[in-house]
Coordinates of C-alpha atoms and ligand atoms in Angstrom, one line a residue:
M1 CA 133.1 108.0 64.3
T2 CA 130.6 105.0 64.6
S3 CA 129.6 104.2 68.1
A4 CA 129.6 100.6 69.4
F5 CA 125.5 100.7 69.4
E6 CA 125.5 102.2 66.0
L7 CA 127.3 99.2 64.8
R8 CA 125.2 96.7 66.6
W9 CA 122.1 98.5 65.2
E10 CA 123.1 98.3 61.9
T11 CA 123.8 94.6 61.9
A12 CA 120.6 94.1 63.4
F13 CA 118.8 96.0 61.5
R14 CA 120.5 94.5 58.2
Y15 CA 120.1 91.0 59.7
A16 CA 116.0 91.4 60.5
R17 CA 115.5 93.2 57.0
D18 CA 117.1 90.2 55.1
H19 CA 116.1 87.2 56.6
S20 CA 112.9 87.4 58.4
P21 CA 109.4 87.4 56.2
Y22 CA 107.6 89.8 58.7
Y23 CA 110.7 92.4 59.0
R24 CA 111.4 92.1 54.8
E25 CA 108.0 93.3 54.7
S26 CA 107.9 95.9 57.1
F27 CA 111.4 97.6 56.1
C28 CA 111.4 97.3 52.6
A29 CA 111.3 101.1 52.4
F30 CA 114.3 101.5 54.1
S31 CA 117.6 100.9 51.4
K32 CA 119.9 102.6 54.0
T33 CA 119.9 101.6 58.0
P34 CA 117.6 104.2 59.7
K35 CA 117.4 105.6 62.8
I36 CA 116.1 103.2 65.4
E37 CA 113.1 105.7 66.7
D38 CA 111.9 106.1 63.0
L39 CA 110.9 102.4 62.7
P40 CA 107.4 101.0 63.6
T41 CA 107.2 98.9 66.9
T42 CA 105.8 95.4 67.2
D43 CA 103.4 94.0 69.9
K44 CA 102.7 90.5 71.2
C45 CA 99.5 90.6 69.1
L46 CA 101.4 91.0 66.1
L47 CA 103.9 88.3 67.2
S48 CA 100.9 86.1 67.7
E49 CA 99.2 86.7 64.5
R50 CA 102.3 86.3 62.3
N51 CA 104.5 84.1 64.9
L52 CA 106.5 82.1 62.4
D53 CA 107.3 84.7 60.0
F54 CA 109.5 85.8 62.7
L55 CA 111.6 83.2 61.8
C56 CA 114.9 84.1 60.4
V57 CA 116.6 80.6 60.3
P58 CA 115.8 77.3 58.4
T59 CA 114.4 74.6 61.1
E60 CA 117.6 72.7 61.2
K61 CA 119.2 75.4 62.7
V62 CA 116.4 75.6 65.5
V63 CA 117.8 73.5 68.7
E64 CA 115.2 74.9 71.3
I65 CA 111.7 75.7 71.2
V66 CA 109.8 77.3 74.3
T67 CA 106.7 79.2 74.3
T68 CA 105.2 82.0 76.2
S69 CA 101.5 83.4 76.5
G70 CA 100.1 84.5 73.3
T71 CA 97.2 86.7 72.7
M72 CA 95.1 84.1 70.1
G73 CA 94.3 81.6 72.4
K74 CA 97.4 79.5 72.2
P75 CA 101.2 80.0 73.7
L76 CA 103.6 82.0 71.3
L77 CA 106.5 79.5 69.9
W78 CA 110.3 81.0 70.4
M79 CA 113.0 79.3 68.7
L80 CA 116.4 79.4 69.4
T81 CA 119.5 77.9 67.6
E82 CA 122.8 77.4 68.9
T83 CA 123.9 80.7 68.8
D84 CA 121.2 82.0 70.6
L85 CA 121.4 79.4 73.3
R86 CA 125.0 80.9 73.9
R87 CA 123.9 84.3 74.3
L88 CA 121.2 83.4 76.7
S89 CA 124.2 81.9 78.6
L90 CA 125.9 84.9 78.6
N91 CA 123.1 86.9 79.3
E92 CA 122.4 85.1 82.4
C93 CA 126.0 84.8 83.4
L94 CA 126.2 88.6 83.3
S95 CA 122.8 88.7 85.3
F96 CA 124.1 86.3 87.9
Q97 CA 127.7 88.1 88.0
C98 CA 125.7 91.5 88.8
A99 CA 124.2 89.3 91.9
G100 CA 127.8 88.6 93.1
L101 CA 127.9 85.1 92.2
T102 CA 131.2 83.4 91.6
P103 CA 131.9 79.8 90.6
K104 CA 132.5 79.0 94.1
D105 CA 128.9 79.5 94.5
T106 CA 126.5 76.3 94.8
V107 CA 123.0 77.5 93.7
L108 CA 119.7 75.9 94.3
V109 CA 117.5 76.5 91.0
A110 CA 113.8 76.4 92.5
V111 CA 112.2 77.2 88.9
A112 CA 110.5 74.8 86.6
M113 CA 112.8 73.3 84.0
D114 CA 110.2 71.9 81.6
R115 CA 106.5 73.3 80.4
C116 CA 108.1 74.8 77.8
F117 CA 109.2 78.2 79.9
I118 CA 112.9 79.4 78.9
A119 CA 113.4 80.7 82.7
G120 CA 114.8 77.3 84.2
L121 CA 116.6 76.4 81.1
A122 CA 118.1 80.2 81.1
Y123 CA 119.2 80.1 84.7
A124 CA 120.8 76.4 84.7
L125 CA 122.8 77.6 81.5
G126 CA 123.9 80.7 83.1
L127 CA 125.0 79.3 86.3
R128 CA 127.0 77.0 84.3
E129 CA 128.4 79.4 81.9
L130 CA 129.6 81.2 85.4
G131 CA 131.0 77.8 86.8
C132 CA 128.6 77.6 89.9
A133 CA 127.5 74.0 91.1
V134 CA 123.7 73.9 90.0
V135 CA 121.0 72.0 91.7
R136 CA 117.9 71.9 90.2
V137 CA 115.5 71.4 93.0
G138 CA 112.4 72.7 91.2
P139 CA 109.4 74.8 92.3
S140 CA 107.4 72.0 93.7
S141 CA 108.6 70.4 97.2
P142 CA 110.0 72.5 100.0
A143 CA 111.1 69.6 101.9
L144 CA 113.2 68.6 99.1
V145 CA 114.9 72.2 99.2
L146 CA 115.3 72.0 102.4
E147 CA 116.8 68.8 102.4
M148 CA 119.1 69.7 99.8
I149 CA 120.3 72.7 101.8
E150 CA 120.9 70.4 105.0
R151 CA 123.1 68.2 102.8
L152 CA 124.8 70.4 100.3
R153 CA 125.3 73.6 101.9
P154 CA 124.3 75.6 98.8
T155 CA 124.9 79.5 98.9
A156 CA 122.3 81.0 97.0
I157 CA 118.9 80.2 95.8
V158 CA 116.7 81.2 92.2
A159 CA 113.1 81.3 92.8
V160 CA 109.8 82.9 92.7
P161 CA 109.4 85.0 96.2
S162 CA 106.1 83.6 97.0
F163 CA 107.9 79.7 97.1
L164 CA 110.3 81.3 99.1
R165 CA 108.0 82.3 101.8
V166 CA 106.2 79.1 101.3
I167 CA 110.0 77.3 102.0
A168 CA 110.4 79.4 105.0
E169 CA 107.0 78.1 106.3
K170 CA 107.9 74.5 106.3
A171 CA 111.0 75.5 107.6
A172 CA 109.2 77.3 110.8
E173 CA 107.0 74.3 110.9
S174 CA 109.9 71.4 111.0
G175 CA 112.1 73.4 113.4
F176 CA 114.6 74.1 110.7
D177 CA 116.9 77.1 111.2
L178 CA 116.6 78.6 107.8
K179 CA 118.2 81.9 109.0
N180 CA 121.5 80.4 109.9
S181 CA 121.3 78.0 107.1
P182 CA 124.8 78.6 104.3
V183 CA 121.9 80.2 101.8
K184 CA 123.1 83.9 101.6
K185 CA 121.6 85.2 98.2
A186 CA 118.3 84.9 97.0
I187 CA 117.7 85.9 93.2
C188 CA 113.8 86.4 93.0
I189 CA 111.9 86.2 89.8
G190 CA 108.3 86.7 88.4
E191 CA 107.2 88.9 91.5
P192 CA 108.3 92.5 92.8
I193 CA 110.2 92.7 95.9
R194 CA 110.7 96.4 95.6
E195 CA 108.4 99.4 96.0
T196 CA 108.6 102.0 93.1
A197 CA 111.2 104.2 95.1
L198 CA 113.4 100.8 95.0
T199 CA 113.0 99.9 98.9
L200 CA 112.0 96.5 99.6
N201 CA 108.2 95.8 100.0
A202 CA 106.2 93.6 102.4
S203 CA 107.4 90.2 100.6
G204 CA 110.9 91.3 99.9
R205 CA 111.3 92.2 103.8
A206 CA 109.7 88.9 104.7
I207 CA 112.2 87.0 102.6
V208 CA 115.1 88.9 104.2
S209 CA 113.9 88.4 107.7
N210 CA 113.2 84.7 107.3
W211 CA 115.8 83.6 105.2
G212 CA 118.8 86.2 106.8
A213 CA 119.9 86.5 102.9
S214 CA 120.4 89.2 100.5
I215 CA 118.1 89.5 97.7
Y216 CA 118.1 90.5 94.2
S217 CA 115.4 91.1 91.9
T218 CA 115.8 89.6 88.1
Y219 CA 113.3 90.3 85.4
G220 CA 113.4 88.8 82.0
V221 CA 111.5 88.3 78.8
T222 CA 110.9 85.3 76.8
E223 CA 110.8 86.9 73.5
L224 CA 113.9 88.7 74.4
A225 CA 116.1 85.6 75.6
N226 CA 117.4 88.6 78.2
S227 CA 117.3 89.4 81.6
F228 CA 118.2 92.4 84.0
C229 CA 119.0 91.4 87.3
E230 CA 120.3 93.8 90.3
C231 CA 123.4 94.3 91.9
K232 CA 124.2 94.3 95.6
S233 CA 123.2 98.5 95.4
G234 CA 119.7 97.3 94.7
R235 CA 119.0 100.2 92.3
G236 CA 117.2 98.5 89.2
G237 CA 118.2 95.6 87.2
H238 CA 121.5 96.3 85.0
L239 CA 120.8 96.1 81.3
H240 CA 123.6 94.1 79.2
E241 CA 123.8 96.6 76.4
E242 CA 125.8 94.5 74.0
Q243 CA 122.7 92.3 73.9
L244 CA 120.0 94.5 74.1
H245 CA 118.8 97.8 73.3
V246 CA 115.8 99.7 75.7
E247 CA 113.3 102.5 75.1
I248 CA 110.6 103.4 77.8
L249 CA 107.7 104.8 75.8
D250 CA 104.5 106.8 76.8
D251 CA 101.2 105.7 75.5
A252 CA 101.7 107.5 72.5
G253 CA 105.2 105.9 71.7
R254 CA 107.1 109.1 72.8
P255 CA 110.3 108.4 74.9
V256 CA 109.7 109.1 78.7
P257 CA 112.4 111.0 80.8
D258 CA 114.4 108.8 82.9
G259 CA 113.2 107.7 86.1
E260 CA 109.7 107.8 85.0
P261 CA 107.5 104.8 84.0
G262 CA 106.7 103.8 80.6
E263 CA 106.5 100.7 78.5
I264 CA 109.4 98.6 78.0
V265 CA 110.2 98.7 74.1
A266 CA 113.5 96.5 73.5
T267 CA 115.5 95.7 70.5
T268 CA 117.9 92.7 70.6
F269 CA 121.6 92.2 69.5
G270 CA 123.1 88.9 68.3
V271 CA 119.9 86.9 67.7
E272 CA 119.7 84.5 65.1
A273 CA 116.5 82.6 65.1
M274 CA 113.8 85.3 65.9
P275 CA 115.3 88.6 66.4
L276 CA 113.0 91.6 67.5
V277 CA 113.1 95.1 66.6
R278 CA 111.4 97.8 69.0
Y279 CA 109.0 95.2 70.7
R280 CA 106.6 96.7 73.0
T281 CA 106.6 94.0 76.0
G282 CA 103.7 95.7 77.6
D283 CA 105.2 95.9 80.8
C284 CA 105.9 99.1 82.4
A285 CA 109.0 100.5 84.5
A286 CA 111.4 103.1 84.9
L287 CA 114.8 103.4 83.4
F288 CA 117.6 104.6 85.2
R289 CA 121.1 105.9 83.9
E290 CA 122.8 107.7 86.5
P291 CA 126.3 105.6 87.5
C292 CA 125.5 102.6 89.8
G293 CA 127.2 102.2 93.3
C294 CA 128.5 98.6 92.1
G295 CA 130.8 100.4 89.5
R296 CA 128.9 99.6 86.5
N297 CA 127.6 102.4 84.3
T298 CA 124.7 100.3 82.5
P299 CA 121.3 101.4 82.4
R300 CA 119.1 99.7 85.0
L301 CA 115.5 98.8 84.9
G302 CA 113.3 99.8 88.1
P303 CA 110.5 97.5 89.4
V304 CA 108.0 96.2 87.0
L305 CA 104.9 98.0 87.6
G306 CA 102.6 95.8 86.0
R307 CA 101.1 95.4 82.6
K308 CA 100.2 98.3 80.5
N309 CA 96.6 97.1 80.0
Q310 CA 96.1 96.6 83.7
K311 CA 96.9 100.7 84.1
L312 CA 94.1 102.5 86.0
K313 CA 93.0 105.9 85.6
L314 CA 91.7 107.4 88.8
K315 CA 90.6 111.1 89.1
G316 CA 93.3 112.0 86.5
V317 CA 96.0 110.0 88.1
S318 CA 97.8 106.6 86.5
V319 CA 98.1 104.2 89.3
F320 CA 99.2 100.0 88.7
P321 CA 97.3 97.6 90.6
S322 CA 100.7 96.4 91.8
T323 CA 100.7 100.0 93.8
L324 CA 97.3 99.2 95.4
Q325 CA 98.4 95.8 96.2
A326 CA 101.5 97.1 97.9
A327 CA 99.6 99.3 100.1
L328 CA 97.0 96.7 101.3
E329 CA 99.7 94.2 101.9
E330 CA 101.4 96.7 104.2
A331 CA 98.2 97.7 106.1
E332 CA 97.6 96.8 109.5
N333 CA 94.3 94.5 110.1
V334 CA 93.6 93.7 106.5
E335 CA 93.2 89.6 106.4
S336 CA 92.4 89.5 103.0
F337 CA 91.6 91.9 100.0
A338 CA 90.3 92.3 96.1
I339 CA 90.8 95.0 94.1
V340 CA 88.0 95.7 91.3
A341 CA 88.5 97.9 88.4
R342 CA 85.2 99.0 86.3
S343 CA 85.3 101.3 83.3
E344 CA 83.6 104.7 84.3
N345 CA 84.0 106.3 81.2
E346 CA 86.7 107.1 78.6
L347 CA 88.7 109.2 81.0
S348 CA 88.4 107.3 84.0
D349 CA 88.2 104.1 85.8
S350 CA 86.4 103.5 89.2
V351 CA 88.2 101.2 91.6
E352 CA 86.8 99.5 94.5
V353 CA 89.0 97.8 97.6
L354 CA 87.1 94.9 99.1
V355 CA 88.5 94.5 102.4
H356 CA 88.3 91.7 105.2
G357 CA 89.6 92.2 108.7
A358 CA 89.4 94.6 111.3
A359 CA 91.0 97.5 109.6
S360 CA 89.0 100.8 109.7
V361 CA 87.8 102.4 106.3
S362 CA 89.3 105.8 107.6
A363 CA 92.8 104.3 108.6
L364 CA 92.8 102.8 105.2
R365 CA 91.6 106.4 103.3
E366 CA 94.7 107.4 105.3
L367 CA 97.0 104.8 104.2
F368 CA 96.0 105.1 100.4
Q369 CA 95.9 109.2 100.7
A370 CA 99.6 109.1 101.9
R371 CA 100.7 106.3 99.6
L372 CA 99.1 107.0 96.4
R373 CA 97.7 110.7 96.7
I374 CA 94.1 109.1 95.7
I375 CA 91.9 107.3 97.4
P376 CA 89.6 104.6 95.8
N377 CA 86.1 103.1 97.3
I378 CA 86.4 100.8 100.2
R379 CA 83.9 98.1 101.3
H380 CA 84.2 95.8 103.9
V381 CA 83.1 92.3 103.1
T382 CA 83.3 88.6 104.4
Q383 CA 85.9 86.2 103.6
A384 CA 83.7 84.3 101.4
E385 CA 83.1 87.1 99.3
I386 CA 86.5 87.8 98.9
E387 CA 87.4 84.2 97.9
A388 CA 84.6 84.0 95.3
L389 CA 86.1 87.0 93.5
Q390 CA 89.8 85.6 94.2
M391 CA 89.1 82.4 92.8
P392 CA 86.1 82.4 90.7
P393 CA 85.5 78.9 89.0
Q394 CA 87.9 77.9 86.2
A395 CA 90.4 80.3 87.3
R396 CA 93.9 78.7 87.5
K397 CA 95.5 81.2 89.5
R398 CA 94.5 83.3 92.6
R399 CA 94.0 87.0 91.9
T400 CA 94.0 89.8 94.0
F401 CA 92.9 92.0 90.9
V402 CA 89.6 91.5 89.2
D403 CA 89.3 93.7 85.8
L404 CA 85.9 94.4 84.8
R405 CA 86.6 97.0 82.3
Ligands
ZN1 ZN1 124.9 98.1 90.0

């Protein structure tokens, strides 16, 4: 008997082979549908080089064009048909249902709707599909968010964690009682709110305590037009299997056991304009398959640990900068920090943690030993030195990880 997965895979394989110039070339040796694991992977470099060779439809069928970061100096173009927008709406609707939203909710979307991003559009479509009232407050005015909380009494918000913290600061300054506001759910995008062990990190705990709300992490990839959202159990984001197949692979392209981190590699189902087969996202996370406390049996994706190319090799141990950052954010008496990675040799990187604040080197060494089982070099520097590293001339974003490898 053919399983639901096999049917979806067969359809996706044939469609890509017959309609995409890139896959026609790549899959020409297969007259029958091969096992998914037998096919080559693609990655963002390939997508950037052959961007429009992935397009399966004539341009008159395209109704939406978004962009995401590319590898050739220009953003990657990503196109969607009406069918793809329907799939995207359904995906986000399922994701918001995971977070327990219903048509009774009024939801603030504090995410960019423009600048060619897919995210804001996807959230607005998904909430509409679900029947929620959508308020597109956007990501730039904490005052507007607070005003809308007062006037509309919304029950949930979708935002980047750092913006939720900025709103909380503004509320504290202006005497606004955010903790007792009607907003009882925050759906967090773009930044982690949990540690590898799935407990809340410092940022997640600050949001819970300032907003008095439950928080749900959601992770999405533009090229997959798909997202994974946590349920009330907070044990990873649920995969919507009818739309996406996920593999977690190691550096050599072999599957890693469930619960162990590796690169997220995904195949889309039901995509019309730009379907992808075995796409290496470059993001690393673990997949969990045991049934979830919420009653769903779908696999769940744990917190994204970082980009695969940011992974550090320290004395034989693989560590993501995000793990070091999380430890430093928890540390007492650390006012600011920067993590600098250099290449030592083929097998090992050297990592130096520059710290400003009263924390002693021995206390920090203890913290790293307990949390990471390895200790980087630690050095105290001035606030000005840290700022120069975090924000070099021409930088557009503040960074705490400086990769000199
Ligand atoms: Zn669940």
